[in-house]
mmCIF file of C-alpha atoms and ligand atoms in Angstrom:
data_model
loop_
_atom_site.group_PDB
_atom_site.id
_atom_site.type_symbol
_atom_site.label_atom_id
_atom_site.label_comp_id
_atom_site.label_asym_id
_atom_site.label_seq_id
_atom_site.Cartn_x
_atom_site.Cartn_y
_atom_site.Cartn_z
ATOM 1 C CA MET A 1 160.667 185.271 -86.867
ATOM 2 C CA ARG A 2 158.427 182.326 -86.206
ATOM 3 C CA LEU A 3 155.232 182.805 -84.269
ATOM 4 C CA TYR A 4 153.826 180.480 -81.688
ATOM 5 C CA GLU A 5 150.583 178.781 -82.609
ATOM 6 C CA TYR A 6 148.599 180.887 -80.151
ATOM 7 C CA GLU A 7 150.097 184.081 -81.573
ATOM 8 C CA ALA A 8 149.340 183.097 -85.153
ATOM 9 C CA LYS A 9 145.809 182.228 -84.068
ATOM 10 C CA LYS A 10 145.339 185.774 -82.759
ATOM 11 C CA LEU A 11 146.126 187.005 -86.255
ATOM 12 C CA PHE A 12 143.839 184.372 -87.764
ATOM 13 C CA THR A 13 140.999 185.724 -85.648
ATOM 14 C CA GLN A 14 141.664 189.254 -86.896
ATOM 15 C CA PHE A 15 141.310 188.014 -90.434
ATOM 16 C CA GLY A 16 138.190 186.019 -89.808
ATOM 17 C CA ILE A 17 139.799 182.590 -90.013
ATOM 18 C CA PRO A 18 137.844 180.405 -87.583
ATOM 19 C CA VAL A 19 139.785 179.017 -84.613
ATOM 20 C CA THR A 20 138.584 177.621 -81.314
ATOM 21 C CA SER A 21 138.941 180.112 -78.513
ATOM 22 C CA GLY A 22 141.247 178.295 -76.190
ATOM 23 C CA GLU A 23 143.414 179.455 -73.346
ATOM 24 C CA VAL A 24 147.161 179.763 -73.028
ATOM 25 C CA VAL A 25 148.364 178.447 -69.678
ATOM 26 C CA GLU A 26 151.709 178.449 -67.922
ATOM 27 C CA ARG A 27 150.867 176.169 -65.023
ATOM 28 C CA LYS A 28 148.981 172.916 -64.892
ATOM 29 C CA GLU A 29 146.518 174.310 -62.338
ATOM 30 C CA GLN A 30 145.439 176.903 -64.901
ATOM 31 C CA ALA A 31 144.720 174.109 -67.357
ATOM 32 C CA LYS A 32 142.565 172.426 -64.749
ATOM 33 C CA ALA A 33 140.652 175.620 -63.976
ATOM 34 C CA PHE A 34 140.029 176.320 -67.653
ATOM 35 C CA VAL A 35 138.688 172.842 -68.337
ATOM 36 C CA GLU A 36 136.461 173.075 -65.241
ATOM 37 C CA ARG A 37 134.881 176.197 -66.721
ATOM 38 C CA LEU A 38 134.709 174.804 -70.253
ATOM 39 C CA ASP A 39 133.458 171.404 -69.192
ATOM 40 C CA LYS A 40 134.282 169.725 -72.495
ATOM 41 C CA PRO A 41 137.004 167.410 -73.793
ATOM 42 C CA VAL A 42 140.153 169.346 -74.699
ATOM 43 C CA VAL A 43 143.357 169.156 -76.613
ATOM 44 C CA LEU A 44 146.536 170.397 -74.911
ATOM 45 C CA LYS A 45 149.232 171.647 -77.221
ATOM 46 C CA ALA A 46 152.795 172.500 -76.296
ATOM 47 C CA GLN A 47 153.658 175.968 -77.579
ATOM 48 C CA ILE A 48 157.085 175.603 -79.118
ATOM 49 C CA LEU A 49 158.639 177.120 -82.211
ATOM 50 C CA SER A 50 158.499 173.915 -84.177
ATOM 51 C CA GLY A 51 156.000 171.841 -86.071
ATOM 52 C CA GLY A 52 155.651 168.094 -85.822
ATOM 53 C CA ARG A 53 154.539 168.319 -82.210
ATOM 54 C CA GLY A 54 151.840 165.704 -82.675
ATOM 55 C CA LYS A 55 154.335 162.975 -83.521
ATOM 56 C CA ALA A 56 156.757 164.134 -80.837
ATOM 57 C CA GLY A 57 154.213 163.852 -78.021
ATOM 58 C CA GLY A 58 153.488 167.571 -77.810
ATOM 59 C CA VAL A 59 149.735 167.227 -78.412
ATOM 60 C CA LYS A 60 147.621 165.517 -75.754
ATOM 61 C CA PHE A 61 143.931 165.031 -75.148
ATOM 62 C CA ALA A 62 141.943 165.114 -71.924
ATOM 63 C CA ARG A 63 138.313 164.434 -71.064
ATOM 64 C CA SER A 64 138.215 165.964 -67.622
ATOM 65 C CA ALA A 65 139.742 168.831 -65.693
ATOM 66 C CA LYS A 66 141.762 166.401 -63.617
ATOM 67 C CA GLU A 67 143.099 164.627 -66.663
ATOM 68 C CA ALA A 68 143.925 167.991 -68.270
ATOM 69 C CA GLU A 69 145.936 168.920 -65.183
ATOM 70 C CA GLU A 70 147.857 165.646 -65.390
ATOM 71 C CA LYS A 71 148.569 165.955 -69.088
ATOM 72 C CA ALA A 72 149.600 169.586 -68.698
ATOM 73 C CA GLY A 73 151.981 168.496 -65.937
ATOM 74 C CA GLU A 74 153.512 165.919 -68.267
ATOM 75 C CA LEU A 75 153.971 168.493 -71.030
ATOM 76 C CA PHE A 76 155.509 171.091 -68.720
ATOM 77 C CA GLY A 77 157.989 168.526 -67.498
ATOM 78 C CA ALA A 78 158.964 167.400 -70.979
ATOM 79 C CA LYS A 79 161.151 168.637 -73.752
ATOM 80 C CA ILE A 80 159.355 168.438 -77.078
ATOM 81 C CA LYS A 81 161.675 168.313 -80.049
ATOM 82 C CA GLY A 82 164.378 169.672 -77.764
ATOM 83 C CA PHE A 83 162.317 172.643 -76.554
ATOM 84 C CA PRO A 84 161.254 173.012 -72.936
ATOM 85 C CA VAL A 85 157.501 173.640 -72.746
ATOM 86 C CA LYS A 86 156.701 176.957 -71.068
ATOM 87 C CA LYS A 87 153.216 177.528 -72.439
ATOM 88 C CA ILE A 88 150.385 175.230 -73.391
ATOM 89 C CA LEU A 89 147.384 176.085 -75.517
ATOM 90 C CA VAL A 90 144.300 174.368 -74.159
ATOM 91 C CA ASP A 91 141.573 174.173 -76.791
ATOM 92 C CA GLN A 92 138.228 172.512 -77.052
ATOM 93 C CA LYS A 93 138.762 169.181 -78.766
ATOM 94 C CA LEU A 94 137.324 169.092 -82.255
ATOM 95 C CA GLU A 95 135.628 165.975 -83.590
ATOM 96 C CA ILE A 96 137.348 165.399 -86.900
ATOM 97 C CA GLU A 97 135.431 164.472 -90.019
ATOM 98 C CA LYS A 98 138.303 165.342 -92.334
ATOM 99 C CA GLU A 99 141.612 167.201 -92.261
ATOM 100 C CA PHE A 100 142.969 169.525 -94.955
ATOM 101 C CA TYR A 101 146.078 171.544 -95.570
ATOM 102 C CA LEU A 102 146.208 175.212 -96.647
ATOM 103 C CA GLY A 103 149.346 177.293 -96.861
ATOM 104 C CA VAL A 104 150.848 180.398 -98.405
ATOM 105 C CA THR A 105 154.550 180.775 -98.897
ATOM 106 C CA LEU A 106 157.203 182.240 -101.155
ATOM 107 C CA ASP A 107 158.190 180.548 -104.354
ATOM 108 C CA ARG A 108 161.784 181.693 -104.286
ATOM 109 C CA VAL A 109 162.693 180.096 -107.578
ATOM 110 C CA ASN A 110 160.015 181.877 -109.592
ATOM 111 C CA TYR A 111 159.792 185.075 -107.537
ATOM 112 C CA LYS A 112 156.127 184.483 -106.834
ATOM 113 C CA LEU A 113 153.816 183.769 -103.970
ATOM 114 C CA VAL A 114 152.162 180.412 -103.893
ATOM 115 C CA MET A 115 148.975 179.124 -102.336
ATOM 116 C CA LEU A 116 149.150 175.450 -101.501
ATOM 117 C CA ALA A 117 146.309 173.092 -100.708
ATOM 118 C CA CYS A 118 146.005 169.417 -100.030
ATOM 119 C CA SER A 119 143.061 167.246 -99.122
ATOM 120 C CA GLU A 120 145.247 165.282 -96.736
ATOM 121 C CA GLY A 121 145.922 167.517 -93.777
ATOM 122 C CA GLY A 122 147.458 166.874 -90.423
ATOM 123 C CA VAL A 123 150.417 165.018 -91.833
ATOM 124 C CA GLU A 124 153.700 166.512 -92.831
ATOM 125 C CA ILE A 125 153.166 168.335 -96.075
ATOM 126 C CA GLU A 126 156.869 168.055 -96.933
ATOM 127 C CA GLU A 127 156.483 164.304 -96.990
ATOM 128 C CA ILE A 128 153.477 164.424 -99.328
ATOM 129 C CA ALA A 129 155.380 166.857 -101.548
ATOM 130 C CA ARG A 130 158.143 164.271 -101.820
ATOM 131 C CA LYS A 131 156.050 161.154 -102.260
ATOM 132 C CA ASP A 132 152.854 162.325 -103.990
ATOM 133 C CA PRO A 133 153.430 165.808 -105.358
ATOM 134 C CA GLN A 134 150.304 165.551 -107.521
ATOM 135 C CA LYS A 135 148.214 165.556 -104.340
ATOM 136 C CA ILE A 136 149.169 169.167 -103.698
ATOM 137 C CA LYS A 137 147.457 171.960 -105.582
ATOM 138 C CA LYS A 138 149.604 175.011 -106.193
ATOM 139 C CA ILE A 139 148.352 178.380 -107.327
ATOM 140 C CA SER A 140 150.993 180.962 -108.154
ATOM 141 C CA VAL A 141 150.290 184.620 -107.557
ATOM 142 C CA GLU A 142 152.438 187.537 -108.634
ATOM 143 C CA VAL A 143 153.855 189.321 -105.576
ATOM 144 C CA ASP A 144 151.900 192.501 -106.291
ATOM 145 C CA GLN A 145 148.615 190.712 -106.957
ATOM 146 C CA THR A 146 145.912 189.426 -104.654
ATOM 147 C CA PHE A 147 144.443 185.996 -104.376
ATOM 148 C CA HIS A 148 140.884 186.493 -105.593
ATOM 149 C CA SER A 149 137.752 184.909 -104.237
ATOM 150 C CA PHE A 150 137.129 183.073 -107.512
ATOM 151 C CA GLN A 151 140.534 181.451 -107.014
ATOM 152 C CA GLY A 152 139.631 180.661 -103.426
ATOM 153 C CA ASN A 153 136.389 179.062 -104.548
ATOM 154 C CA ALA A 154 138.129 177.041 -107.249
ATOM 155 C CA LEU A 155 140.577 175.811 -104.660
ATOM 156 C CA ALA A 156 137.744 174.925 -102.278
ATOM 157 C CA ALA A 157 136.023 172.987 -105.051
ATOM 158 C CA TRP A 158 139.243 171.140 -105.772
ATOM 159 C CA LEU A 159 139.356 170.219 -102.087
ATOM 160 C CA GLY A 160 135.887 168.742 -102.465
ATOM 161 C CA ALA A 161 133.853 171.481 -100.738
ATOM 162 C CA ARG A 162 130.379 172.127 -102.102
ATOM 163 C CA GLY A 163 127.567 174.674 -101.593
ATOM 164 C CA ASP A 164 128.034 176.903 -98.544
ATOM 165 C CA ASN A 165 131.173 175.019 -97.615
ATOM 166 C CA LEU A 166 132.746 176.032 -100.875
ATOM 167 C CA LYS A 167 132.382 179.703 -99.961
ATOM 168 C CA THR A 168 133.551 179.107 -96.403
ATOM 169 C CA VAL A 169 136.739 177.348 -97.468
ATOM 170 C CA GLY A 170 137.266 179.797 -100.318
ATOM 171 C CA LYS A 171 137.084 182.679 -97.835
ATOM 172 C CA ILE A 172 139.547 181.024 -95.489
ATOM 173 C CA ALA A 173 142.044 180.690 -98.340
ATOM 174 C CA VAL A 174 141.560 184.339 -99.355
ATOM 175 C CA SER A 175 141.949 185.493 -95.752
ATOM 176 C CA LEU A 176 145.084 183.437 -95.258
ATOM 177 C CA PHE A 177 146.598 185.057 -98.306
ATOM 178 C CA LYS A 178 145.643 188.561 -97.098
ATOM 179 C CA LEU A 179 147.114 187.822 -93.698
ATOM 180 C CA PHE A 180 150.312 186.578 -95.302
ATOM 181 C CA LYS A 181 150.735 189.796 -97.251
ATOM 182 C CA GLN A 182 149.578 192.136 -94.508
ATOM 183 C CA TYR A 183 152.309 190.940 -92.144
ATOM 184 C CA ASP A 184 155.114 190.392 -94.661
ATOM 185 C CA ALA A 185 155.072 186.719 -93.827
ATOM 186 C CA LYS A 186 157.338 184.050 -95.213
ATOM 187 C CA LEU A 187 154.870 181.340 -94.316
ATOM 188 C CA ALA A 188 151.243 181.189 -93.208
ATOM 189 C CA GLU A 189 149.938 177.699 -92.807
ATOM 190 C CA ILE A 190 146.856 175.883 -91.541
ATOM 191 C CA ASN A 191 147.646 172.247 -90.984
ATOM 192 C CA PRO A 192 145.165 170.826 -90.337
ATOM 193 C CA LEU A 193 142.140 172.775 -91.362
ATOM 194 C CA ILE A 194 139.547 170.553 -89.753
ATOM 195 C CA LEU A 195 136.064 169.824 -91.020
ATOM 196 C CA THR A 196 134.279 168.875 -87.821
ATOM 197 C CA LYS A 197 131.645 166.188 -87.511
ATOM 198 C CA ASP A 198 129.045 168.925 -87.128
ATOM 199 C CA GLY A 199 130.081 170.488 -90.420
ATOM 200 C CA LYS A 200 132.267 173.431 -89.371
ATOM 201 C CA TYR A 201 135.678 174.369 -90.723
ATOM 202 C CA VAL A 202 138.204 175.289 -88.040
ATOM 203 C CA ALA A 203 141.929 176.043 -88.223
ATOM 204 C CA ALA A 204 143.209 173.538 -85.666
ATOM 205 C CA ASP A 205 146.824 174.563 -86.071
ATOM 206 C CA ALA A 206 148.463 177.812 -87.132
ATOM 207 C CA ARG A 207 151.977 178.283 -88.262
ATOM 208 C CA MET A 208 153.448 181.592 -89.292
ATOM 209 C CA SER A 209 156.812 183.052 -89.905
ATOM 210 C CA VAL A 210 157.296 186.745 -90.593
ATOM 211 C CA ASP A 211 160.220 188.455 -92.246
ATOM 212 C CA ASP A 212 162.491 189.938 -89.562
ATOM 213 C CA ASP A 213 163.524 192.708 -91.890
ATOM 214 C CA ALA A 214 159.923 193.869 -92.232
ATOM 215 C CA LEU A 215 159.086 193.807 -88.526
ATOM 216 C CA PHE A 216 159.613 197.536 -88.212
ATOM 217 C CA ARG A 217 156.558 197.968 -90.418
ATOM 218 C CA HIS A 218 154.367 196.152 -87.921
ATOM 219 C CA PRO A 219 154.443 197.858 -84.530
ATOM 220 C CA GLU A 220 150.924 196.440 -84.074
ATOM 221 C CA LEU A 221 152.468 193.002 -83.563
ATOM 222 C CA ALA A 222 154.324 194.200 -80.475
ATOM 223 C CA GLU A 223 151.112 195.843 -79.278
ATOM 224 C CA MET A 224 149.493 192.422 -79.478
ATOM 225 C CA GLY A 225 152.298 190.990 -77.368
ATOM 226 C CA ILE A 226 154.130 189.454 -80.307
ATOM 227 C CA GLU A 227 157.535 190.890 -79.549
ATOM 228 C CA LYS A 228 160.618 190.648 -81.657
ATOM 229 C CA ARG A 229 162.340 187.712 -80.093
ATOM 230 C CA HIS A 230 165.393 187.086 -82.215
ATOM 231 C CA GLU A 231 164.153 183.505 -82.389
ATOM 232 C CA GLU A 232 165.413 183.343 -78.816
ATOM 233 C CA GLY A 233 162.948 180.618 -78.006
ATOM 234 C CA GLU A 234 164.942 178.320 -80.176
ATOM 235 C CA MET A 235 168.439 179.477 -79.288
ATOM 236 C CA THR A 236 170.639 177.289 -77.147
ATOM 237 C CA GLU A 237 172.518 178.775 -74.214
ATOM 238 C CA ARG A 238 175.735 178.584 -76.228
ATOM 239 C CA GLU A 239 174.148 180.363 -79.164
ATOM 240 C CA LYS A 240 172.988 183.120 -76.829
ATOM 241 C CA GLN A 241 176.502 183.409 -75.406
ATOM 242 C CA ALA A 242 177.935 183.551 -78.935
ATOM 243 C CA ARG A 243 175.443 186.249 -79.899
ATOM 244 C CA GLU A 244 176.531 188.283 -76.899
ATOM 245 C CA TRP A 245 180.149 187.902 -78.024
ATOM 246 C CA GLU A 246 179.102 188.736 -81.595
ATOM 247 C CA ILE A 247 180.353 185.447 -82.954
ATOM 248 C CA PRO A 248 178.220 183.927 -85.719
ATOM 249 C CA TYR A 249 177.606 180.511 -84.253
ATOM 250 C CA LEU A 250 175.065 177.692 -84.556
ATOM 251 C CA ASP A 251 174.845 174.491 -82.582
ATOM 252 C CA LEU A 252 174.510 171.352 -84.687
ATOM 253 C CA ASP A 253 173.907 167.844 -83.415
ATOM 254 C CA GLY A 254 177.315 166.244 -83.967
ATOM 255 C CA ASP A 255 180.431 166.060 -81.805
ATOM 256 C CA ILE A 256 183.274 167.638 -83.750
ATOM 257 C CA GLY A 257 183.849 171.234 -82.743
ATOM 258 C CA MET A 258 184.431 173.411 -85.786
ATOM 259 C CA PHE A 259 186.986 176.181 -85.479
ATOM 260 C CA PRO A 260 187.377 177.442 -89.013
ATOM 261 C CA GLY A 261 188.402 180.617 -90.774
ATOM 262 C CA GLY A 262 185.649 182.550 -92.501
ATOM 263 C CA ALA A 263 182.110 181.448 -93.238
ATOM 264 C CA GLY A 264 182.962 179.843 -96.588
ATOM 265 C CA PHE A 265 185.796 177.847 -95.114
ATOM 266 C CA GLY A 266 183.513 176.924 -92.256
ATOM 267 C CA ILE A 267 180.861 175.529 -94.573
ATOM 268 C CA MET A 268 183.453 173.633 -96.576
ATOM 269 C CA GLY A 269 184.933 172.217 -93.378
ATOM 270 C CA ASN A 270 181.499 170.968 -92.304
ATOM 271 C CA ASP A 271 181.113 169.274 -95.694
ATOM 272 C CA PHE A 272 184.506 167.603 -95.358
ATOM 273 C CA ILE A 273 183.697 166.310 -91.891
ATOM 274 C CA HIS A 274 180.439 164.807 -93.153
ATOM 275 C CA TYR A 275 182.232 163.329 -96.154
ATOM 276 C CA PHE A 276 184.607 161.461 -93.876
ATOM 277 C CA GLY A 277 181.845 160.131 -91.674
ATOM 278 C CA GLY A 278 181.914 162.647 -88.836
ATOM 279 C CA ARG A 279 179.295 165.065 -87.584
ATOM 280 C CA PRO A 280 180.027 168.698 -86.792
ATOM 281 C CA ALA A 281 178.885 169.998 -83.412
ATOM 282 C CA ASN A 282 178.515 173.527 -84.687
ATOM 283 C CA PHE A 283 178.909 176.020 -87.442
ATOM 284 C CA MET A 284 181.042 179.051 -86.709
ATOM 285 C CA ASP A 285 182.403 181.997 -88.622
ATOM 286 C CA SER A 286 185.558 183.627 -87.367
ATOM 287 C CA GLY A 287 186.206 185.827 -90.363
ATOM 288 C CA GLY A 288 186.908 189.503 -90.393
ATOM 289 C CA GLY A 289 190.286 189.562 -88.633
ATOM 290 C CA PRO A 290 189.419 188.188 -85.198
ATOM 291 C CA THR A 291 191.386 189.589 -82.273
ATOM 292 C CA PRO A 292 193.127 187.181 -79.860
ATOM 293 C CA GLU A 293 190.299 187.812 -77.389
ATOM 294 C CA ARG A 294 187.735 186.800 -79.973
ATOM 295 C CA LEU A 295 189.671 183.668 -80.926
ATOM 296 C CA ALA A 296 189.824 182.767 -77.259
ATOM 297 C CA LYS A 297 186.061 183.147 -76.953
ATOM 298 C CA MET A 298 185.522 180.954 -79.984
ATOM 299 C CA LEU A 299 187.660 178.226 -78.461
ATOM 300 C CA ILE A 300 185.885 178.571 -75.133
ATOM 301 C CA LEU A 301 182.569 177.918 -76.895
ATOM 302 C CA LEU A 302 183.959 174.669 -78.263
ATOM 303 C CA ASP A 303 186.037 173.542 -75.310
ATOM 304 C CA GLU A 304 183.194 174.012 -72.844
ATOM 305 C CA ASN A 305 180.609 172.309 -75.031
ATOM 306 C CA PRO A 306 180.080 168.865 -73.457
ATOM 307 C CA ASN A 307 179.042 167.437 -76.850
ATOM 308 C CA VAL A 308 182.379 168.253 -78.425
ATOM 309 C CA LYS A 309 184.838 165.359 -78.470
ATOM 310 C CA ALA A 310 187.439 166.711 -80.857
ATOM 311 C CA ILE A 311 188.118 170.028 -82.571
ATOM 312 C CA PHE A 312 188.770 170.681 -86.224
ATOM 313 C CA GLY A 313 190.702 173.886 -86.824
ATOM 314 C CA ALA A 314 191.275 175.058 -90.362
ATOM 315 C CA ARG A 315 192.560 178.532 -90.979
ATOM 316 C CA PHE A 316 192.944 180.197 -94.306
ATOM 317 C CA GLY A 317 194.996 183.324 -93.836
ATOM 318 C CA GLY A 318 193.653 186.192 -95.888
ATOM 319 C CA ILE A 319 193.324 189.690 -94.528
ATOM 320 C CA SER A 320 193.588 188.106 -91.112
ATOM 321 C CA ARG A 321 197.035 186.564 -91.083
ATOM 322 C CA CYS A 322 198.008 183.147 -89.779
ATOM 323 C CA ASP A 323 200.713 184.539 -87.492
ATOM 324 C CA ASP A 324 198.175 186.762 -85.739
ATOM 325 C CA PHE A 325 195.887 183.782 -85.557
ATOM 326 C CA ALA A 326 198.630 181.646 -84.002
ATOM 327 C CA LYS A 327 199.386 184.340 -81.414
ATOM 328 C CA GLY A 328 195.752 184.451 -80.439
ATOM 329 C CA VAL A 329 195.487 180.698 -80.065
ATOM 330 C CA VAL A 330 198.706 180.545 -78.041
ATOM 331 C CA MET A 331 197.351 183.219 -75.733
ATOM 332 C CA PHE A 332 194.235 181.148 -75.227
ATOM 333 C CA LEU A 333 196.255 178.001 -74.526
ATOM 334 C CA LYS A 334 198.300 179.772 -71.881
ATOM 335 C CA GLU A 335 195.422 181.442 -70.150
ATOM 336 C CA HIS A 336 192.693 178.885 -70.484
ATOM 337 C CA GLY A 337 194.068 175.617 -71.829
ATOM 338 C CA LEU A 338 192.315 173.180 -74.105
ATOM 339 C CA SER A 339 190.826 169.999 -72.729
ATOM 340 C CA LYS A 340 189.764 168.510 -76.068
ATOM 341 C CA PRO A 341 192.030 167.097 -78.773
ATOM 342 C CA MET A 342 192.401 169.506 -81.678
ATOM 343 C CA VAL A 343 193.860 169.167 -85.130
ATOM 344 C CA LEU A 344 194.758 172.492 -86.676
ATOM 345 C CA ARG A 345 195.859 173.466 -90.135
ATOM 346 C CA MET A 346 196.971 176.807 -91.488
ATOM 347 C CA THR A 347 197.327 177.894 -95.081
ATOM 348 C CA GLY A 348 197.426 181.222 -96.819
ATOM 349 C CA ASN A 349 198.865 184.496 -95.659
ATOM 350 C CA MET A 350 201.856 183.944 -93.288
ATOM 351 C CA TRP A 351 201.098 180.313 -92.590
ATOM 352 C CA GLN A 352 204.803 179.460 -92.168
ATOM 353 C CA GLU A 353 205.120 182.139 -89.506
ATOM 354 C CA GLY A 354 202.000 180.800 -87.852
ATOM 355 C CA VAL A 355 203.382 177.279 -87.707
ATOM 356 C CA LYS A 356 206.698 178.643 -86.415
ATOM 357 C CA ILE A 357 205.014 180.525 -83.586
ATOM 358 C CA PHE A 358 203.323 177.309 -82.493
ATOM 359 C CA LYS A 359 206.520 175.224 -82.774
ATOM 360 C CA GLU A 360 208.575 177.687 -80.746
ATOM 361 C CA GLU A 361 205.945 178.033 -78.079
ATOM 362 C CA LYS A 362 205.676 174.266 -77.907
ATOM 363 C CA LYS A 363 209.385 173.988 -77.058
ATOM 364 C CA ARG A 364 208.940 176.432 -74.190
ATOM 365 C CA ASN A 365 205.592 175.143 -73.044
ATOM 366 C CA PRO A 366 205.033 171.534 -74.171
ATOM 367 C CA ASP A 367 202.302 170.952 -71.618
ATOM 368 C CA ILE A 368 199.771 173.292 -73.171
ATOM 369 C CA PHE A 369 200.197 171.519 -76.532
ATOM 370 C CA LYS A 370 199.395 168.059 -75.226
ATOM 371 C CA ASN A 371 196.127 167.899 -77.137
ATOM 372 C CA ILE A 372 197.086 169.719 -80.283
ATOM 373 C CA GLU A 373 198.405 168.712 -83.684
ATOM 374 C CA ILE A 374 199.579 171.558 -85.897
ATOM 375 C CA HIS A 375 199.825 171.347 -89.696
ATOM 376 C CA GLY A 376 200.662 173.663 -92.538
ATOM 377 C CA ILE A 377 199.851 173.589 -96.223
ATOM 378 C CA GLU A 378 201.762 170.297 -96.711
ATOM 379 C CA THR A 379 198.876 168.393 -95.134
ATOM 380 C CA PRO A 380 195.811 168.437 -97.380
ATOM 381 C CA ILE A 381 192.493 169.510 -95.889
ATOM 382 C CA GLU A 382 191.186 165.971 -96.504
ATOM 383 C CA GLU A 383 193.829 164.589 -94.124
ATOM 384 C CA ILE A 384 192.911 167.105 -91.447
ATOM 385 C CA SER A 385 189.232 166.270 -91.800
ATOM 386 C CA LYS A 386 189.907 162.526 -91.547
ATOM 387 C CA ARG A 387 192.151 163.138 -88.561
ATOM 388 C CA ALA A 388 189.445 165.120 -86.781
ATOM 389 C CA VAL A 389 187.010 162.258 -87.324
ATOM 390 C CA GLU A 390 189.628 159.783 -86.005
ATOM 391 C CA LEU A 391 190.226 161.889 -82.905
ATOM 392 C CA GLU A 392 186.491 162.070 -82.300
ATOM 393 C CA LYS A 393 186.112 158.284 -82.625
ATOM 394 C CA LYS A 394 189.009 157.704 -80.213
ATOM 395 C CA ALA A 395 187.730 160.182 -77.632
HETATM 396 P P1 LIG B 401 151.767 169.730 -85.118
HETATM 397 O O1 LIG B 401 151.974 168.267 -85.035
HETATM 398 O O2 LIG B 401 152.852 170.504 -84.452
HETATM 399 O O3 LIG B 401 151.512 170.201 -86.508
HETATM 400 O O4 LIG B 401 150.472 170.060 -84.231
HETATM 401 P P2 LIG B 401 148.923 170.141 -84.635
HETATM 402 O O5 LIG B 401 148.343 171.259 -83.886
HETATM 403 O O6 LIG B 401 148.725 170.143 -86.091
HETATM 404 O O7 LIG B 401 148.328 168.794 -84.016
HETATM 405 C C1 LIG B 401 148.719 167.539 -84.501
HETATM 406 C C2 LIG B 401 147.518 166.691 -84.778
HETATM 407 O O8 LIG B 401 146.729 166.548 -83.619
HETATM 408 C C3 LIG B 401 146.577 167.260 -85.828
HETATM 409 O O9 LIG B 401 146.962 166.938 -87.123
HETATM 410 C C4 LIG B 401 145.271 166.622 -85.455
HETATM 411 O O10 LIG B 401 145.148 165.353 -86.068
HETATM 412 C C5 LIG B 401 145.376 166.447 -83.977
HETATM 413 N N1 LIG B 401 144.595 167.506 -83.358
HETATM 414 C C6 LIG B 401 144.950 168.772 -83.107
HETATM 415 N N2 LIG B 401 143.927 169.464 -82.563
HETATM 416 C C7 LIG B 401 142.885 168.603 -82.488
HETATM 417 C C8 LIG B 401 141.574 168.681 -82.023
HETATM 418 O O11 LIG B 401 141.088 169.706 -81.562
HETATM 419 N N3 LIG B 401 140.813 167.550 -82.090
HETATM 420 C C9 LIG B 401 141.290 166.392 -82.578
HETATM 421 N N4 LIG B 401 140.517 165.333 -82.606
HETATM 422 N N5 LIG B 401 142.524 166.279 -83.032
HETATM 423 C C10 LIG B 401 143.312 167.351 -82.988
HETATM 424 MN MN1 LIG B 402 150.035 170.970 -87.566
#
């Protein structure tokens, strides 16, 4: 579960990591009132569950209460990186001398924890890691060990801090590591850690993600108002609907609706579509012997998605047989109908019967098959994938 910046900053404060004490607002008038009281230039930051807000227009500055109100209004009316802005963190604007990066995360390859630091903060660390990996200092720590203050100080020295600053930055690194472990985090990141013109270090941004499976160990998070949110903030309406129907489903940004068999077949189908130049609109898993009702719901998700131009259906009959699958789809076609073109292929258990059910129904009810092409094992999956891309281009 990802935390909002203002939530992560609450935890930072607990662990003695310096942050500016800003205010979270939900209306532009509140931003105005806060800046009137503060009477200093501010930064207004959209609270969304995504980084990269700066580049996407989610971070704005204001010198007066009136300007803060205006900028807050703009943010509330905007979607930043696809997220509607419901909360804004208004913070005193820091005068930047220099920006750094500090982060703790899991090194999944080596089964270790890793402290990361970089003397170029504020920018996307992933990009530096790609272009100039030597600019990032990495210190591995065994999962059952702590990050010691001597390591923190060494890291601070590497970042160029001297004298009292060395201890200050060292402490921040140690605290970040403690915080990471205390809350079973997957990521705890300060980007940027700002050295202000008047010589103070302040965490200007806070990013944290905690392990969902360890949330039960941290009732104190809920007490602080950090509720388990199933990442709802970042779920689309369709994903919420799918969750309610217990269908594993994810929206993607393409326009070919994916109606596959199990998860593996679904992933492979998405690869095929990409290979032939198309872009899937979703990932979906229908495995585990879906009932006709469930199949109908899956098709409703695709048919009612305005982004979907064509549907790719690929069924591999295993425990759930193709004839049952065909019956379910036919039921959907009769009751609901399909408005998008679909190409459908069945292989595996009882695929011939599945194809037969479709063919016979088509004779009785040609109208409901207007948009559908049915194939069996004789048509390779590559052909089906290409066909789906063709249908999408024609639509
Ligand atoms: P992100 O883009 O989502 O990571 O959002 P950040 O909170 O990191 O803000 C993006 C950038 O805005 C930072 O890298 C800073 O350069 C700048 N920024 C954020 N807060 C302040 C601030 O208080 N003062 C100044 N001058 N710049 C800030
Ligand atoms: Mn940032």
